[in-house]
Tab-separated table of N, CA and C in Angstrom:
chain	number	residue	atom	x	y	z
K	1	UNK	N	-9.985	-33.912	-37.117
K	1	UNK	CA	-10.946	-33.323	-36.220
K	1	UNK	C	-10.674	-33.738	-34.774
K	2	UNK	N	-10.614	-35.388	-34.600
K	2	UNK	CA	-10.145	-35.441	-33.301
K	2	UNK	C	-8.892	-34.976	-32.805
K	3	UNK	N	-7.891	-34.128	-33.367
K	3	UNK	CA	-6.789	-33.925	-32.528
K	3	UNK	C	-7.155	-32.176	-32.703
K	4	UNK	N	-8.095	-31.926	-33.634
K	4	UNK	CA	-8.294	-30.312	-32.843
K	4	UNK	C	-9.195	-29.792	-31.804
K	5	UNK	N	-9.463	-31.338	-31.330
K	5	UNK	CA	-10.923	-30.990	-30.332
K	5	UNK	C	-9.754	-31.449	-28.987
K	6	UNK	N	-8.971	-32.313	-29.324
K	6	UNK	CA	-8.168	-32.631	-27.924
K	6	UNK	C	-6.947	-30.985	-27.767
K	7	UNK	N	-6.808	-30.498	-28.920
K	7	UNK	CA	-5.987	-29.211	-28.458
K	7	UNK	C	-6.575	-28.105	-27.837
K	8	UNK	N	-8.439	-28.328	-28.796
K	8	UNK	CA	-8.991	-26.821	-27.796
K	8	UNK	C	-9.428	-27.577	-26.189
K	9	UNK	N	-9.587	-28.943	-25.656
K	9	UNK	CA	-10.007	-29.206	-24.832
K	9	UNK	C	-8.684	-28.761	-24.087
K	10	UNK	N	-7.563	-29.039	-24.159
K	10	UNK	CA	-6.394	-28.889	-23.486
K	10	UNK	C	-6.128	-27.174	-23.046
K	11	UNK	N	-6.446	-26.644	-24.251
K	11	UNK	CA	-6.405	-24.838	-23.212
K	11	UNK	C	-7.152	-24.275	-22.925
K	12	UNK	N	-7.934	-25.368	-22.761
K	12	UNK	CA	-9.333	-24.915	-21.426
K	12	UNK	C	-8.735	-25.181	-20.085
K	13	UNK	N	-8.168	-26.249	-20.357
K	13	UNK	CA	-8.047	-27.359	-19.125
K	13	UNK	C	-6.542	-26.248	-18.257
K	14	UNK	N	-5.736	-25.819	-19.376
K	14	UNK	CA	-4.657	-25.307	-19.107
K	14	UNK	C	-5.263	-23.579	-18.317
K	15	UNK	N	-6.070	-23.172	-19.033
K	15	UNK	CA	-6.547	-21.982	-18.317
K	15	UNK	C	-7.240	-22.170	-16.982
K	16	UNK	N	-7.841	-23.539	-16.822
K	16	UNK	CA	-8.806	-23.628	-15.507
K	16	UNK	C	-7.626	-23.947	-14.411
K	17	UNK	N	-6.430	-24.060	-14.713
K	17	UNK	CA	-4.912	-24.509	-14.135
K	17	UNK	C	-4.843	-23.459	-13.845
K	18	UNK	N	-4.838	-21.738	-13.891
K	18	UNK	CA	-4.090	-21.022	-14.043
K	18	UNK	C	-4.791	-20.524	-12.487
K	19	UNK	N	-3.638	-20.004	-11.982
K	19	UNK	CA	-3.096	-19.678	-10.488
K	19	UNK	C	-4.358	-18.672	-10.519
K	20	UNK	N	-4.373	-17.291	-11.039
K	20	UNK	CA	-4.876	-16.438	-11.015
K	20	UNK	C	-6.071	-16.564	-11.412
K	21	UNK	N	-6.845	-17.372	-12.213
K	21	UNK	CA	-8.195	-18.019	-12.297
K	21	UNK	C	-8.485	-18.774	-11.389
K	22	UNK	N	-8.032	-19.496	-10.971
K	22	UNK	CA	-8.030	-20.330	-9.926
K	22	UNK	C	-8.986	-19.826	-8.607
K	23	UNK	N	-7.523	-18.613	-8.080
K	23	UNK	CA	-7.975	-17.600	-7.124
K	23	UNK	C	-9.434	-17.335	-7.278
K	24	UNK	N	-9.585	-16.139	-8.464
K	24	UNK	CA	-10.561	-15.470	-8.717
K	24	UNK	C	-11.962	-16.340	-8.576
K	25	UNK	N	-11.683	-17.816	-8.827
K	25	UNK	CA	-13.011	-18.563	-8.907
K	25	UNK	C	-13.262	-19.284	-7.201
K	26	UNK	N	-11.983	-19.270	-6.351
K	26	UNK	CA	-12.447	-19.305	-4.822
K	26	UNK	C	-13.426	-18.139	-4.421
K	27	UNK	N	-12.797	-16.435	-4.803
K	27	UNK	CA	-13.322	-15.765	-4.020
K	27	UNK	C	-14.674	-15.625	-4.562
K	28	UNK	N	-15.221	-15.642	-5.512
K	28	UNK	CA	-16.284	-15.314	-6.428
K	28	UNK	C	-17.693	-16.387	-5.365
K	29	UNK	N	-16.834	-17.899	-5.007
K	29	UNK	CA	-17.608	-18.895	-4.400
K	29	UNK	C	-17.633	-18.741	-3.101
K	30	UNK	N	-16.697	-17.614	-2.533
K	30	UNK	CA	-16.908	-17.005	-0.965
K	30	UNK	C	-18.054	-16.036	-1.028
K	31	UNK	N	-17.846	-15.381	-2.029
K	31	UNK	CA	-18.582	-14.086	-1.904
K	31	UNK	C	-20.605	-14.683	-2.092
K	32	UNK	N	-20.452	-15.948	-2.761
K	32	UNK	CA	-22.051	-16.697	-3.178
K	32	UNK	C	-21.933	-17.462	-2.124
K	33	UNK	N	-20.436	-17.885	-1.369
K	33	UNK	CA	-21.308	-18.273	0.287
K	33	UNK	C	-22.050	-16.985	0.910
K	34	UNK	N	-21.093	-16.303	0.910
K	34	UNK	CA	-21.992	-15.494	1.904
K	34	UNK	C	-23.118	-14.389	1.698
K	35	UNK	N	-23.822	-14.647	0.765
K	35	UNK	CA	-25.382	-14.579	0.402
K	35	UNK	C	-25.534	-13.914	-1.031
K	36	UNK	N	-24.454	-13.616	-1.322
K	36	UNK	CA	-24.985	-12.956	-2.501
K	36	UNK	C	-25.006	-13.788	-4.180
K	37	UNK	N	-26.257	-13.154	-4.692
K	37	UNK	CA	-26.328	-13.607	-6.200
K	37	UNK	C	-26.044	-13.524	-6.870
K	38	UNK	N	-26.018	-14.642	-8.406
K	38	UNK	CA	-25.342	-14.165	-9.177
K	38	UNK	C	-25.721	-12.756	-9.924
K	39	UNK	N	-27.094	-12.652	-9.499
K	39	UNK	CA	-27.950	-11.353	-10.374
K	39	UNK	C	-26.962	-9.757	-9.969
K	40	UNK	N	-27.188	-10.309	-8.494
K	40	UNK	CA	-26.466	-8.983	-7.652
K	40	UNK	C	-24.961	-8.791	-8.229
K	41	UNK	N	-24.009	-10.031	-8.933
K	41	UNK	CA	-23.389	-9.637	-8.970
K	41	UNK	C	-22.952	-8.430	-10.801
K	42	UNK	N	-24.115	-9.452	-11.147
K	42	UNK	CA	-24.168	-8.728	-12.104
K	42	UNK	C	-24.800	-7.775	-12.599
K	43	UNK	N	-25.601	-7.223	-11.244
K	43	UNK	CA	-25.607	-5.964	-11.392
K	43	UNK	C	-24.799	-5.087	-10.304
K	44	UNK	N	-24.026	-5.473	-9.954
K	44	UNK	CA	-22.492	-4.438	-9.542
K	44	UNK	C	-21.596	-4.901	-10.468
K	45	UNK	N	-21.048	-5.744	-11.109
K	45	UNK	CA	-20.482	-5.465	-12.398
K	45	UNK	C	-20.774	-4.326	-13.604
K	46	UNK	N	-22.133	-4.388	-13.723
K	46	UNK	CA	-22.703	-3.722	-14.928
K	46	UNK	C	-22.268	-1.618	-14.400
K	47	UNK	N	-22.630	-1.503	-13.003
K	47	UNK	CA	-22.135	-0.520	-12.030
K	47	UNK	C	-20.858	0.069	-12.415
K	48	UNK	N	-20.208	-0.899	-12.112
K	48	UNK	CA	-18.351	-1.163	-12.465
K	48	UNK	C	-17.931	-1.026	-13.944
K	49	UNK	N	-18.989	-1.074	-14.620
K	49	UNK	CA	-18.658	-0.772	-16.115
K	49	UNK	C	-18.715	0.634	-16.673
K	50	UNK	N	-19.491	1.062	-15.817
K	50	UNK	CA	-20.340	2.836	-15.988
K	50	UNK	C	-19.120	3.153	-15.006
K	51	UNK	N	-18.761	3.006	-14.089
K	51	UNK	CA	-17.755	3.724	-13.453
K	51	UNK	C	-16.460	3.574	-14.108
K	52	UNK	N	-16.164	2.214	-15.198
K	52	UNK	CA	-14.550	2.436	-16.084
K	52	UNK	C	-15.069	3.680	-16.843
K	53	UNK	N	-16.230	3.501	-17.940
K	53	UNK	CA	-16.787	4.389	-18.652
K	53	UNK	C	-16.815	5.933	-17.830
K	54	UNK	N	-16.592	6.355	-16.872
K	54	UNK	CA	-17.013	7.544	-16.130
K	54	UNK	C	-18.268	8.302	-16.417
K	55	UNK	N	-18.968	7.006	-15.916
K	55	UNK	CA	-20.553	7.648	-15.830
K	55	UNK	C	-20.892	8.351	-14.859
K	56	UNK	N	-21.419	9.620	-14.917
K	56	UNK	CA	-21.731	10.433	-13.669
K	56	UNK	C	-22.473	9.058	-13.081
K	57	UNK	N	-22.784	9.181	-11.465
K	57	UNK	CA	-23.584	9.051	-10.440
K	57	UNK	C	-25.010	9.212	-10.464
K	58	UNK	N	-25.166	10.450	-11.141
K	58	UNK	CA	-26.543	11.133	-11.238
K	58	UNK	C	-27.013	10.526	-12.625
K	59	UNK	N	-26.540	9.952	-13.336
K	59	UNK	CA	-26.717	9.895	-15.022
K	59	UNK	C	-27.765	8.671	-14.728
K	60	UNK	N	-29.058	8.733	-15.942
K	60	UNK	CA	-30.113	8.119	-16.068
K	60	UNK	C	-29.240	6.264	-16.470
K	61	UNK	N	-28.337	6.210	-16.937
K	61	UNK	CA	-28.186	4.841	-17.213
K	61	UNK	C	-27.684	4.194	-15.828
K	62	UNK	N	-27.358	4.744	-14.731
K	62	UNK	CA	-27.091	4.078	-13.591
K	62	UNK	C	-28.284	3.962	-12.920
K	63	UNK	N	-29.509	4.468	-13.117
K	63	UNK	CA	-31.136	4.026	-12.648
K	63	UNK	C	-31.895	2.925	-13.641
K	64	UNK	N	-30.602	3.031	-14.532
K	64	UNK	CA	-31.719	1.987	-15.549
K	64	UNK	C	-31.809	0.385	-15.148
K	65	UNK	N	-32.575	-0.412	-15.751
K	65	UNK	CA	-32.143	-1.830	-15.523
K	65	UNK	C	-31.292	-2.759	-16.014
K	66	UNK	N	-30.817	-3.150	-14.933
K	66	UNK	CA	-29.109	-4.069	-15.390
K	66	UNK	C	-29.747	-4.603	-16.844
K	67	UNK	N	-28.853	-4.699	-17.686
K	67	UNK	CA	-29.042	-5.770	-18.903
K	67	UNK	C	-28.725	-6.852	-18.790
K	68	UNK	N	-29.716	-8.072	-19.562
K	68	UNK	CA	-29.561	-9.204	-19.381
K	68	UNK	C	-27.883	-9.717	-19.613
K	69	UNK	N	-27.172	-9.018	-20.575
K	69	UNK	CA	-26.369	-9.523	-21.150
K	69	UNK	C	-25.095	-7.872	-20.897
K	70	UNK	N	-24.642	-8.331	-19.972
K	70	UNK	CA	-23.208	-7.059	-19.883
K	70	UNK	C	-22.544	-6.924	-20.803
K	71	UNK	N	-21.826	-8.374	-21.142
K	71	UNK	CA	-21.093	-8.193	-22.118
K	71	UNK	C	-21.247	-7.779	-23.941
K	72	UNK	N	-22.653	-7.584	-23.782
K	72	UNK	CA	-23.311	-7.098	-25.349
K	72	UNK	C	-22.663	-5.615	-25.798
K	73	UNK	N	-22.332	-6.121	-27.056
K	73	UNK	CA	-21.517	-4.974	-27.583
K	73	UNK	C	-21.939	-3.586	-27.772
K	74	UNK	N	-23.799	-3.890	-27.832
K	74	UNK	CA	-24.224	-2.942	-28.232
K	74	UNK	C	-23.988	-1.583	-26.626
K	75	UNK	N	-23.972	-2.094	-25.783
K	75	UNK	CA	-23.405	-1.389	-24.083
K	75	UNK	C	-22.722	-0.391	-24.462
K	76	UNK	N	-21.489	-0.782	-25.046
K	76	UNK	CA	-20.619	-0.238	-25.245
K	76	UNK	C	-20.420	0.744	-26.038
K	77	UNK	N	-21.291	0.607	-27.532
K	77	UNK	CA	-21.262	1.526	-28.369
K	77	UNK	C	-22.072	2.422	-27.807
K	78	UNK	N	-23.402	2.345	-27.133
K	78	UNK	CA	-24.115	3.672	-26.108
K	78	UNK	C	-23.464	4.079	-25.606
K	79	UNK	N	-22.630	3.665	-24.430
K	79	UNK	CA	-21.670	4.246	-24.017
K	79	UNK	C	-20.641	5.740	-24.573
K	80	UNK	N	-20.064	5.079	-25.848
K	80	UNK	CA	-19.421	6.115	-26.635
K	80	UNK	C	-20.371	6.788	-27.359
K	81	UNK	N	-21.514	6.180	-27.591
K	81	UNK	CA	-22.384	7.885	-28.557
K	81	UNK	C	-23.274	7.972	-27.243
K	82	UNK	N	-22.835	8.562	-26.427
K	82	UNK	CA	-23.109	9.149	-25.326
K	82	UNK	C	-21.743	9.957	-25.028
K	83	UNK	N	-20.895	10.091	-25.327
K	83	UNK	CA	-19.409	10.701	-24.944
K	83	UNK	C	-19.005	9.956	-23.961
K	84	UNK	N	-18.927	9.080	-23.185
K	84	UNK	CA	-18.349	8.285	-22.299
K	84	UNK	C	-17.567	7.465	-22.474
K	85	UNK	N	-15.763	7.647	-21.956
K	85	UNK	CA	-15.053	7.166	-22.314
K	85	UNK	C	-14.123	6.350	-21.199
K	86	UNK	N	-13.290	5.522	-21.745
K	86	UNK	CA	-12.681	4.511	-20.944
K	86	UNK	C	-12.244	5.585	-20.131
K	87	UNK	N	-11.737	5.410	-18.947
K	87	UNK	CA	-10.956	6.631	-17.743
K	87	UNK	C	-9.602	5.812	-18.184
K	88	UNK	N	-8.241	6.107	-18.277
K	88	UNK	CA	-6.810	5.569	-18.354
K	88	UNK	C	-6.654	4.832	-16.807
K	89	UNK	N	-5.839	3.944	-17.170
K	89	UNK	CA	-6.003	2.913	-16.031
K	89	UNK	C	-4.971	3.952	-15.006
K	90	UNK	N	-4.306	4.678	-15.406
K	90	UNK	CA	-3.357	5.559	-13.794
K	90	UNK	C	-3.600	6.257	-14.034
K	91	UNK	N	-4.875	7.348	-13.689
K	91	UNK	CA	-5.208	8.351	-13.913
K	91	UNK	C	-4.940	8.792	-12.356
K	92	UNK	N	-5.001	9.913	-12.244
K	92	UNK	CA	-4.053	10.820	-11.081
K	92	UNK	C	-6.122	11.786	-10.861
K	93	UNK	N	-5.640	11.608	-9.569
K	93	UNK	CA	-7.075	12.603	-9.259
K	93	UNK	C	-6.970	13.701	-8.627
């Protein structure tokens, strides 16, 4: 037990190392210097999720209220029994 708790502690430690996490966790602490919350951010994330999904603009789930929990699976399955689907990441407009 103790040497599988020192391996998962180690690729934590190895991911909080990583260049590109790293980054992402400066700007995240610029962006909460300069006034904004974590609420706000998670509700322009939740935004950003309806726009991968290609949620109209006008569509009732972009008036609705952020969910406590973005990452809940159940999001996602509304999403698709609603017809709303991932957009392809190089989609041409």
């Amino acid at each position: 037990m103790k040497n599988k708790f020192a391996t998962q502690f180690q690729t934590r430690t190895d991911d909080g190392n990583n260049p590109k996490l790293v980054e992402l966790q400066n700007r995240l602490d610029e962006i909460q210097r300069t006034g904004m919350t974590a609420l706000a951010m998670r509700a322009m994330l939740f935004q950003k999720m309806l726009d991968i999904y290609q949620v109209p603009e006008n569509h009732f789930l972009r008036d609705s209220e952020t969910p406590n929990r973005i990452d809940d699976p159940s999001i996602i399955k509304k999403l698709k029994q609603l017809g709303f689907t991932k957009k392809h990441q190089h989609q041409i407009h």
